[in-house]
PDB file of C-alpha atoms in Angstrom:
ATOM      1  CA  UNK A  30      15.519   9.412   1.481  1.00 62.00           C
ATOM      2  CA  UNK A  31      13.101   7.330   3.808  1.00 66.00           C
ATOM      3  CA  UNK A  32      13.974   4.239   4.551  1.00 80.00           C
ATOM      4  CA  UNK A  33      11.619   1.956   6.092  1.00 88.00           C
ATOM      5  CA  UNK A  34      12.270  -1.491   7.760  1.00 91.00           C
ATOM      6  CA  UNK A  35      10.201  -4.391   8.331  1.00 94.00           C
ATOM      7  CA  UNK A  36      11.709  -7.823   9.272  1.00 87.00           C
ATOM      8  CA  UNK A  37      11.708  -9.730   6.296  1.00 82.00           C
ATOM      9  CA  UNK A  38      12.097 -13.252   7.675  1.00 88.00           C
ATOM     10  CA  UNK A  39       8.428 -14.785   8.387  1.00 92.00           C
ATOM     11  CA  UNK A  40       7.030 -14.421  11.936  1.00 95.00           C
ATOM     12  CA  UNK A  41       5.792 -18.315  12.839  1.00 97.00           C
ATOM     13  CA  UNK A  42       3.623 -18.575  15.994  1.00 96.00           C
ATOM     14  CA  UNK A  43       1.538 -20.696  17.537  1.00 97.00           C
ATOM     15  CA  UNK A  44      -1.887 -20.321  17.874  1.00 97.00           C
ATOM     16  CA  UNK A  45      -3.586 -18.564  20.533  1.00 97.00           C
ATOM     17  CA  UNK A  46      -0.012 -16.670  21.387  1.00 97.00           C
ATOM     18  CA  UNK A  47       0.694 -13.259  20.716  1.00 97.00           C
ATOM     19  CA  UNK A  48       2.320 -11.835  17.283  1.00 97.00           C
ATOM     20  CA  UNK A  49       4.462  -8.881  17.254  1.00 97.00           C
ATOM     21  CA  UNK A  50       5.612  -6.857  14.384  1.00 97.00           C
ATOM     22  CA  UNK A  51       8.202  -4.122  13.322  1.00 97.00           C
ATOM     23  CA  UNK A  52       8.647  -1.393  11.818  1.00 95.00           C
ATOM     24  CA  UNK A  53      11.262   0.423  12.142  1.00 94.00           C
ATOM     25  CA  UNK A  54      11.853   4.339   9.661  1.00 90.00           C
ATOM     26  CA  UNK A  55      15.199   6.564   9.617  1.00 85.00           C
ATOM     27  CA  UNK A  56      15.102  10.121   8.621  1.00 75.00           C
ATOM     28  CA  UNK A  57      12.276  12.024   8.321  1.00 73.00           C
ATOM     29  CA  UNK A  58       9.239  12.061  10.866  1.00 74.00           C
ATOM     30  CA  UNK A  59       6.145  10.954  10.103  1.00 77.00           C
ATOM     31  CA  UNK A  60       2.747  12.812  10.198  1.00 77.00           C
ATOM     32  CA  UNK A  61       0.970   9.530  10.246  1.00 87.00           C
ATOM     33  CA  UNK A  62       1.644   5.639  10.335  1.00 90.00           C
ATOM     34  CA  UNK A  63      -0.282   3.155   8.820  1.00 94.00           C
ATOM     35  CA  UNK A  64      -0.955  -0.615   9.121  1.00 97.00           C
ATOM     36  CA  UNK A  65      -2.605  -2.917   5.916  1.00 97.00           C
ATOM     37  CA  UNK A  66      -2.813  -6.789   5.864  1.00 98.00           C
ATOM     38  CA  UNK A  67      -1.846  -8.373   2.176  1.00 97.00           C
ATOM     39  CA  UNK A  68      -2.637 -11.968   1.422  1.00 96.00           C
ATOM     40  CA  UNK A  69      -1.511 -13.781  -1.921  1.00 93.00           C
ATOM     41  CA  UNK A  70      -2.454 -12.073  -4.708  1.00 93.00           C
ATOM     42  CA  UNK A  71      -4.639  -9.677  -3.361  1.00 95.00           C
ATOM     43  CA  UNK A  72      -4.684  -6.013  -2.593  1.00 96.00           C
ATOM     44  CA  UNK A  73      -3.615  -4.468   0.914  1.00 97.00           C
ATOM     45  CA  UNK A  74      -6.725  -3.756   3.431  1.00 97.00           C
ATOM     46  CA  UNK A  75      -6.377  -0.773   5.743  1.00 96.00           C
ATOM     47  CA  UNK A  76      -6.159  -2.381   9.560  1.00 97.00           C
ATOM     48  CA  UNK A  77      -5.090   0.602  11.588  1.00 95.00           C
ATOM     49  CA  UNK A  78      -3.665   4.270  11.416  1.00 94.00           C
ATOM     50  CA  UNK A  79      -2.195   6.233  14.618  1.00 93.00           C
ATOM     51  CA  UNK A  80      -0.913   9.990  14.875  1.00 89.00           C
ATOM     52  CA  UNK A  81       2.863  11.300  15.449  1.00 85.00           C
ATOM     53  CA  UNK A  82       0.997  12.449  18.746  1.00 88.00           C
ATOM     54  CA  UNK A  83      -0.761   9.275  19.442  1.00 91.00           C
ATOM     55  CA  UNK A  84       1.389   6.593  21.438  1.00 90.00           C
ATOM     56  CA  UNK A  85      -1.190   3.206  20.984  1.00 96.00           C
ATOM     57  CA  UNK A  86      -4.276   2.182  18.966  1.00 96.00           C
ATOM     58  CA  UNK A  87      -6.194  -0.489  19.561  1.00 96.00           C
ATOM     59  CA  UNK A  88      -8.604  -2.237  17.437  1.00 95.00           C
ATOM     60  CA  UNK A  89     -10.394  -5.586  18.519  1.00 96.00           C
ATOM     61  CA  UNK A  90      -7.640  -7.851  18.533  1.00 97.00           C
ATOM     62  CA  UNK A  91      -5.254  -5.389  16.962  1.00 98.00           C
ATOM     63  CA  UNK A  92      -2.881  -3.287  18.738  1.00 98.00           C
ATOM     64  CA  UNK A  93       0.035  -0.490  17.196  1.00 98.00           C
ATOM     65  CA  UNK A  94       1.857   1.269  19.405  1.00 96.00           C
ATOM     66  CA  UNK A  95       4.330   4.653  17.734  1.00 93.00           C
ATOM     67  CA  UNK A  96       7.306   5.508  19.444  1.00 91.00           C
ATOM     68  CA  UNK A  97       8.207   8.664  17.894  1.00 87.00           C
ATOM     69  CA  UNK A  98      11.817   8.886  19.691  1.00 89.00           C
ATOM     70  CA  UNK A  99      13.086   5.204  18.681  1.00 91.00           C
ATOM     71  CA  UNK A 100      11.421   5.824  15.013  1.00 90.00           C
ATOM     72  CA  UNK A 101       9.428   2.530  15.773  1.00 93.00           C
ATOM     73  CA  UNK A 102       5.927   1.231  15.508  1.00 94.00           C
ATOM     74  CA  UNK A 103       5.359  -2.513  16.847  1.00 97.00           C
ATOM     75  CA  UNK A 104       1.882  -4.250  15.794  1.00 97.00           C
ATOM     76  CA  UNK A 105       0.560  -6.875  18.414  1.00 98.00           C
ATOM     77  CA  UNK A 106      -1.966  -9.433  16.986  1.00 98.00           C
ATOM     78  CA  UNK A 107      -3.322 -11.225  20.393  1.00 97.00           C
ATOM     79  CA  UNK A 108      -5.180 -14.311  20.515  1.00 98.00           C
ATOM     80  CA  UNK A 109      -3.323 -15.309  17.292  1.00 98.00           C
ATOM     81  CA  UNK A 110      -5.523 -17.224  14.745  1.00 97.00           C
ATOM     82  CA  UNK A 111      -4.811 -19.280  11.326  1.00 97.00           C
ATOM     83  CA  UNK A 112      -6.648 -17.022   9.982  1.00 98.00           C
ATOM     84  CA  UNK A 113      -4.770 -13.989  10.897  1.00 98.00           C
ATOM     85  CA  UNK A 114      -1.895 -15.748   8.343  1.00 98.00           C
ATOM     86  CA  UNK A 115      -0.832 -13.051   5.965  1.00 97.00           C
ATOM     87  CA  UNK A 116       1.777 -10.516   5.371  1.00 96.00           C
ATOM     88  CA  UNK A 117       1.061  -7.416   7.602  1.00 97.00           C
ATOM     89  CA  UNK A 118       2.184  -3.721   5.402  1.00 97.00           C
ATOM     90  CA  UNK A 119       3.454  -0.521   7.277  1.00 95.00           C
ATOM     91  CA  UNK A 120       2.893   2.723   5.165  1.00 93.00           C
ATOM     92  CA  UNK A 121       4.937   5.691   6.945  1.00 90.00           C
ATOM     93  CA  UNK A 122       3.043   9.447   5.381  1.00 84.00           C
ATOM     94  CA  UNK A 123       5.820  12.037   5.836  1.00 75.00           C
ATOM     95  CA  UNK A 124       4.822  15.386   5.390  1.00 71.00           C
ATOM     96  CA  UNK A 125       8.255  16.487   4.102  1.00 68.00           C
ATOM     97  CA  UNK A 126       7.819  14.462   1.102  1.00 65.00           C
ATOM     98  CA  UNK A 127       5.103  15.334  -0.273  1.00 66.00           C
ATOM     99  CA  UNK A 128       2.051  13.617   1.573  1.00 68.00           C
ATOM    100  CA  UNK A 129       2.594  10.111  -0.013  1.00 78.00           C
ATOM    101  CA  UNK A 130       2.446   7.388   1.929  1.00 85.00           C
ATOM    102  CA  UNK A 131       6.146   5.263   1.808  1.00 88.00           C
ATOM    103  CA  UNK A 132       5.273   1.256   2.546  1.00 92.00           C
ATOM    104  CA  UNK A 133       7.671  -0.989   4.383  1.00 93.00           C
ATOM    105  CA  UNK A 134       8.456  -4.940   2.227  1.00 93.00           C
ATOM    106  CA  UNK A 135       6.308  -6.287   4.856  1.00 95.00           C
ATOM    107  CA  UNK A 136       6.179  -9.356   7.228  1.00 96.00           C
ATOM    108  CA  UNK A 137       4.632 -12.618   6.391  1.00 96.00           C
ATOM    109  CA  UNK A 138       2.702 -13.733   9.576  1.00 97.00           C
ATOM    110  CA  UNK A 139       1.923 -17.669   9.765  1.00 97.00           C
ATOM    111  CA  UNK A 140      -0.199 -19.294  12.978  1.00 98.00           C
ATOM    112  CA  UNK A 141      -0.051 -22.488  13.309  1.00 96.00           C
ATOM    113  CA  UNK A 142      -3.471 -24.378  15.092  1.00 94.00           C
TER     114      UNK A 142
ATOM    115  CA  UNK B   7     -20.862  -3.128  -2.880  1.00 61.00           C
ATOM    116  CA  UNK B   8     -18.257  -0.308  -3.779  1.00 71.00           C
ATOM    117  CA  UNK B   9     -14.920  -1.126  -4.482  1.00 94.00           C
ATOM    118  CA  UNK B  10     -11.880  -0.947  -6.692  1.00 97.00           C
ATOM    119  CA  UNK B  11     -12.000  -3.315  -9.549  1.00 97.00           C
ATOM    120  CA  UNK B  12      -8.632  -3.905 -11.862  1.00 97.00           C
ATOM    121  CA  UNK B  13      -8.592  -5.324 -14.747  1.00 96.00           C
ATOM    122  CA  UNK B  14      -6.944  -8.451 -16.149  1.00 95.00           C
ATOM    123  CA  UNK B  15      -5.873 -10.174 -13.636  1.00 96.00           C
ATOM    124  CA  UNK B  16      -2.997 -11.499 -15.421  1.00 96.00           C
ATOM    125  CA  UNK B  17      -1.649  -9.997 -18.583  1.00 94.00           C
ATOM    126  CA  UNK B  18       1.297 -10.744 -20.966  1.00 91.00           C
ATOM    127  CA  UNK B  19       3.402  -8.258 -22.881  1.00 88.00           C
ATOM    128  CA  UNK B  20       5.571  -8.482 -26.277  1.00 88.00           C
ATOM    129  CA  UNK B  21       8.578  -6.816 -26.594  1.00 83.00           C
ATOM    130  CA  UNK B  22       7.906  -3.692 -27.815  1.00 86.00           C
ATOM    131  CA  UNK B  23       4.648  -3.236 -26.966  1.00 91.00           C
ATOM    132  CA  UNK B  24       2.483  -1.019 -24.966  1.00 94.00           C
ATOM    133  CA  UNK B  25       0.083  -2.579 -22.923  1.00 95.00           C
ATOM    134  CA  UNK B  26      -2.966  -0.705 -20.567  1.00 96.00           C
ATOM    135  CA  UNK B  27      -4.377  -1.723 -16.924  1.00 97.00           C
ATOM    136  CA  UNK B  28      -7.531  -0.800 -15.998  1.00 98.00           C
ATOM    137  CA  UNK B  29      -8.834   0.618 -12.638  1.00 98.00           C
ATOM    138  CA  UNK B  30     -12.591   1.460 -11.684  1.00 98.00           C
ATOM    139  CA  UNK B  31     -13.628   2.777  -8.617  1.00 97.00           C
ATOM    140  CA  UNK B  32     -17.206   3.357  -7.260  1.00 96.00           C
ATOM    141  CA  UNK B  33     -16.360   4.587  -3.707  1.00 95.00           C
ATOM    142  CA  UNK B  34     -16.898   8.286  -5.416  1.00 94.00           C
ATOM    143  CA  UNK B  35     -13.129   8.876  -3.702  1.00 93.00           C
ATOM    144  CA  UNK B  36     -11.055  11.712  -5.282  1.00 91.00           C
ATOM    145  CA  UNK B  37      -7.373  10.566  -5.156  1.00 91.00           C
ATOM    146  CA  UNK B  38      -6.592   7.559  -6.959  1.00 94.00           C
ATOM    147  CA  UNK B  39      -2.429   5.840  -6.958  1.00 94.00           C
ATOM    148  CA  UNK B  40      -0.985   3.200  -8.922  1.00 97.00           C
ATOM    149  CA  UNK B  41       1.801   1.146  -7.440  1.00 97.00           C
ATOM    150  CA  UNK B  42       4.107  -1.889  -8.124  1.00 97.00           C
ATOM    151  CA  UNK B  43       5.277  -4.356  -5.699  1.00 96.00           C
ATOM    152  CA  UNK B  44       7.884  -6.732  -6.874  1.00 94.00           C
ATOM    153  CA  UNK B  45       8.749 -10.119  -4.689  1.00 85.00           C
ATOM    154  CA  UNK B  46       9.959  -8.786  -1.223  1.00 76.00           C
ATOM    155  CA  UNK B  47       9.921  -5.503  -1.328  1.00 81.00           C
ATOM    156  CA  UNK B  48       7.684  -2.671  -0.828  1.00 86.00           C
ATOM    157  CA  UNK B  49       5.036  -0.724  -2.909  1.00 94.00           C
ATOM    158  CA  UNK B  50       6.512   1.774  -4.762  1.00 94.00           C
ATOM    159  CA  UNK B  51       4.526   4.807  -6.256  1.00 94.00           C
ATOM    160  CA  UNK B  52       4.286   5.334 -10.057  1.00 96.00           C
ATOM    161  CA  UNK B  53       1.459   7.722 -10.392  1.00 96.00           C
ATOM    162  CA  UNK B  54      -1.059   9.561  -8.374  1.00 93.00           C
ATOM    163  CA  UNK B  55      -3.903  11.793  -9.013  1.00 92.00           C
ATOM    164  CA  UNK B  56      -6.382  14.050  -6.735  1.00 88.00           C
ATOM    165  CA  UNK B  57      -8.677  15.102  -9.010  1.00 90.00           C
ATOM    166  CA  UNK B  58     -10.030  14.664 -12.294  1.00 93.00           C
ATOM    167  CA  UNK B  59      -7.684  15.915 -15.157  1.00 95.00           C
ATOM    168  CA  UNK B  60      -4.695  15.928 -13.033  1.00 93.00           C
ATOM    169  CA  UNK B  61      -2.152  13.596 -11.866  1.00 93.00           C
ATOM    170  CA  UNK B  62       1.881  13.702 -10.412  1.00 92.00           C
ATOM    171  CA  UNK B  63       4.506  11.190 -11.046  1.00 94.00           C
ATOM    172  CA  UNK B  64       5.326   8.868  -7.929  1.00 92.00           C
ATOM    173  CA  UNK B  65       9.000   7.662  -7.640  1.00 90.00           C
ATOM    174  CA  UNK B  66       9.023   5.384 -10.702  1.00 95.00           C
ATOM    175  CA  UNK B  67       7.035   6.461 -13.216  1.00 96.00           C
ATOM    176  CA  UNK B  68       9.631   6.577 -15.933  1.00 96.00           C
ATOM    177  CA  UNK B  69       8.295   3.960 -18.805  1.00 96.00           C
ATOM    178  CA  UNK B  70       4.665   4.292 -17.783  1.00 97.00           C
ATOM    179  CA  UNK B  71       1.834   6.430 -18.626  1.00 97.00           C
ATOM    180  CA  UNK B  72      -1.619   7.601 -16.958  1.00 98.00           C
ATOM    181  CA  UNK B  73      -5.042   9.499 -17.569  1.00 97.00           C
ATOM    182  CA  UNK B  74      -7.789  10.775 -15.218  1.00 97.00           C
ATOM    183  CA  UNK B  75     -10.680  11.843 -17.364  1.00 97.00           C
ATOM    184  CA  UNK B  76     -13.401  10.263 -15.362  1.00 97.00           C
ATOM    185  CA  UNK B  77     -13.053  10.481 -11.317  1.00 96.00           C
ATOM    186  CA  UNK B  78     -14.003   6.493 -11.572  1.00 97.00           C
ATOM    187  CA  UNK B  79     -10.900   5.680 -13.578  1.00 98.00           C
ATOM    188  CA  UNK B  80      -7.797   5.855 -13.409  1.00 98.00           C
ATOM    189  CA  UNK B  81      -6.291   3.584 -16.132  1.00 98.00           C
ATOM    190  CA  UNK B  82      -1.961   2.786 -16.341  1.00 98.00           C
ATOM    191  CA  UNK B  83      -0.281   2.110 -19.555  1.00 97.00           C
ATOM    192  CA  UNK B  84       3.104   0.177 -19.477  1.00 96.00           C
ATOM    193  CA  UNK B  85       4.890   1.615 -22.160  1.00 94.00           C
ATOM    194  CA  UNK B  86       7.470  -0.509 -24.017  1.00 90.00           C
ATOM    195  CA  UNK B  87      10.380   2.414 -22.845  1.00 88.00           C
ATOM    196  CA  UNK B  88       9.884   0.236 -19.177  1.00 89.00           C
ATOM    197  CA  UNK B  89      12.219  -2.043 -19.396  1.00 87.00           C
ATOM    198  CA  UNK B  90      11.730  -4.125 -15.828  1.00 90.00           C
ATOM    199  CA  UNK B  91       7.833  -4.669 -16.579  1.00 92.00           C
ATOM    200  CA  UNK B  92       6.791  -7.621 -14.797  1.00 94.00           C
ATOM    201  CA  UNK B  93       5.704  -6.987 -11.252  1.00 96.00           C
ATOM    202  CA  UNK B  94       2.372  -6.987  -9.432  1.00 97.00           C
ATOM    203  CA  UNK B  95       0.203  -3.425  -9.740  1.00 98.00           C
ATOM    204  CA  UNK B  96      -2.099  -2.403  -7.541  1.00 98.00           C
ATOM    205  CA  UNK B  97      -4.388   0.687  -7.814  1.00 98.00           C
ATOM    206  CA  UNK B  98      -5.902   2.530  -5.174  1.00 95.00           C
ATOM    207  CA  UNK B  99      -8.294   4.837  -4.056  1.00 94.00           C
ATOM    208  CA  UNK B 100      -8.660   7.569  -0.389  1.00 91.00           C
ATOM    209  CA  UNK B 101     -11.031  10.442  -0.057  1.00 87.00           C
ATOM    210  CA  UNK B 102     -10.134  13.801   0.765  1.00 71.00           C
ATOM    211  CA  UNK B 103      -9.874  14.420   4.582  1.00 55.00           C
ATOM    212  CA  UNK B 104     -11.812  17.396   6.145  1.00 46.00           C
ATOM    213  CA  UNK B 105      -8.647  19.628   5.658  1.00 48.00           C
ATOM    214  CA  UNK B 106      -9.061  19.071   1.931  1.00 50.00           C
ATOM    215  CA  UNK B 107      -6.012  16.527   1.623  1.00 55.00           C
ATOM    216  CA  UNK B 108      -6.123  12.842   1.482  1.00 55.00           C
ATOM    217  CA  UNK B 109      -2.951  12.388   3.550  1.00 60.00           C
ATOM    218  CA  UNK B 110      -4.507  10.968   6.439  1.00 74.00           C
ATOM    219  CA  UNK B 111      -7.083   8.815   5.145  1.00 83.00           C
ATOM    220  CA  UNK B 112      -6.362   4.917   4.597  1.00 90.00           C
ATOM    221  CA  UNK B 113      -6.090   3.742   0.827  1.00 92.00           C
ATOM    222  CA  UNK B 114      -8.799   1.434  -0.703  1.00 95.00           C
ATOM    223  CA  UNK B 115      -6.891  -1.247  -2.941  1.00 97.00           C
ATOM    224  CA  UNK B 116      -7.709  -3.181  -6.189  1.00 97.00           C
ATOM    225  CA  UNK B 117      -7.087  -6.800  -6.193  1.00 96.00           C
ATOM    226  CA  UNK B 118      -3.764  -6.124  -8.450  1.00 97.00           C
ATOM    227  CA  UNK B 119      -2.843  -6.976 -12.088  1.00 97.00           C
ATOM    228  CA  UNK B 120      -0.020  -9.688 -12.685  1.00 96.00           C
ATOM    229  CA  UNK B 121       1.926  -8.524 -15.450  1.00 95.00           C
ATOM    230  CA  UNK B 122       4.847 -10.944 -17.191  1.00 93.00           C
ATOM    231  CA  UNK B 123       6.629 -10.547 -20.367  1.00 87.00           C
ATOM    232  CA  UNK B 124       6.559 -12.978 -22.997  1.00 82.00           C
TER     233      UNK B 124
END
């Protein structure tokens, strides 16, 4: 089955520094990879999504890059805030298994002013 | 505004008993999901649906039950034959992509219902 790993220890980080995230899938490849941002007790949002034949995506501050070789996707957050201070979701959508998107446990993200 | 609403927020169970979340959507999307995320870990699916009077199980829906008789809900019933209940839920919503699929189009989420056993 899919397996997909995100670094579970929290990511602290000044602010105004970059942030750079994880994730990291074994088997199967994926059609499609996405990126949500969870804070406490609420639902995921939808930050990002990039193609099997896309290599970066960039949105404002946002950056995903999807290295289809090393079965990798890193997330850059530049210009770190306080309020970017959340747990940042990857969601892997393999083909192979039946279009449903697979989530990673997710990274918890803290910038400190 | 459109959205996903869930409803409660937090809800208790008895032993034994069944108990049903709610999830309304207004973002006229066809595909709605229910997951649960417990501490740590990742969302796992229960139950899906793309259309109205159909749905699929996810990877764990053993001890829960679903209905899609209106395309604006989508409501979960914990059934007392789950015997791990308490997590967080979530519900969620996509549209269908051009190709008629919704498997690259990003998933609208619900604010989530706590559930806990009493």
């Amino acid at each position: 089955s899919q397996k997909i790993e995100q670094n579970s220890e929290a990511l602290n980080i000044q602010e105004g520094k970059t942030a750079t995230l994880t994730c990291n899938y074994t088997n199967y490849s994926p059609a499609y990879l996405q990126w949500y941002r969870q804070d406490p007790g609420r639902g995921p949002v939808f930050l990002l999504l990039i193609r099997e034949n896309e290599k970066e995506k960039r949105k404002e501050r946002l950056k995903v890059t999807f290295d289809t070789t090393l079965k990798q996707s890193l997330f850059h957050i530049t210009a770190s805030q306080p309020a970017d201070s959340a747990t940042y979701l990857c969601a892997l959508l393999i083909k192979a298994a039946g279009n449903k998107l697979t989530f990673g446990g997710g990274t918890r993200v803290l910038v400190k002013p | 505004d459109g959205g996903i609403t869930q409803s409660p927020k937090y809800l208790f169970r008895k032993e034994g008993q069944n108990v049903t979340l709610s999830c309304e959507q207004n973002l006229n999307h066809d595909a709605m999901y229910w997951y649960r995320q417990d501490p740590g870990q990742g969302l796992r699916l229960i139950y899906y649906s793309q259309i109205v009077n159909d749905f699929q199980k996810g990877d764990i829906a053993e001890g829960y039950s679903v209905s899609r008789e209106k395309k604006e809900s989508f409501p979960l019933t914990v059934t007392s034959a789950q015997k791990n209940p308490t997590a967080f839920y979530l519900c969620a919503s996509s549209k269908h992509s051009m190709g008629g699929t919704t498997s690259n189009q990003p998933q609208h989420f619900g604010d989530g219902t706590r559930l806990s056993i009493l």
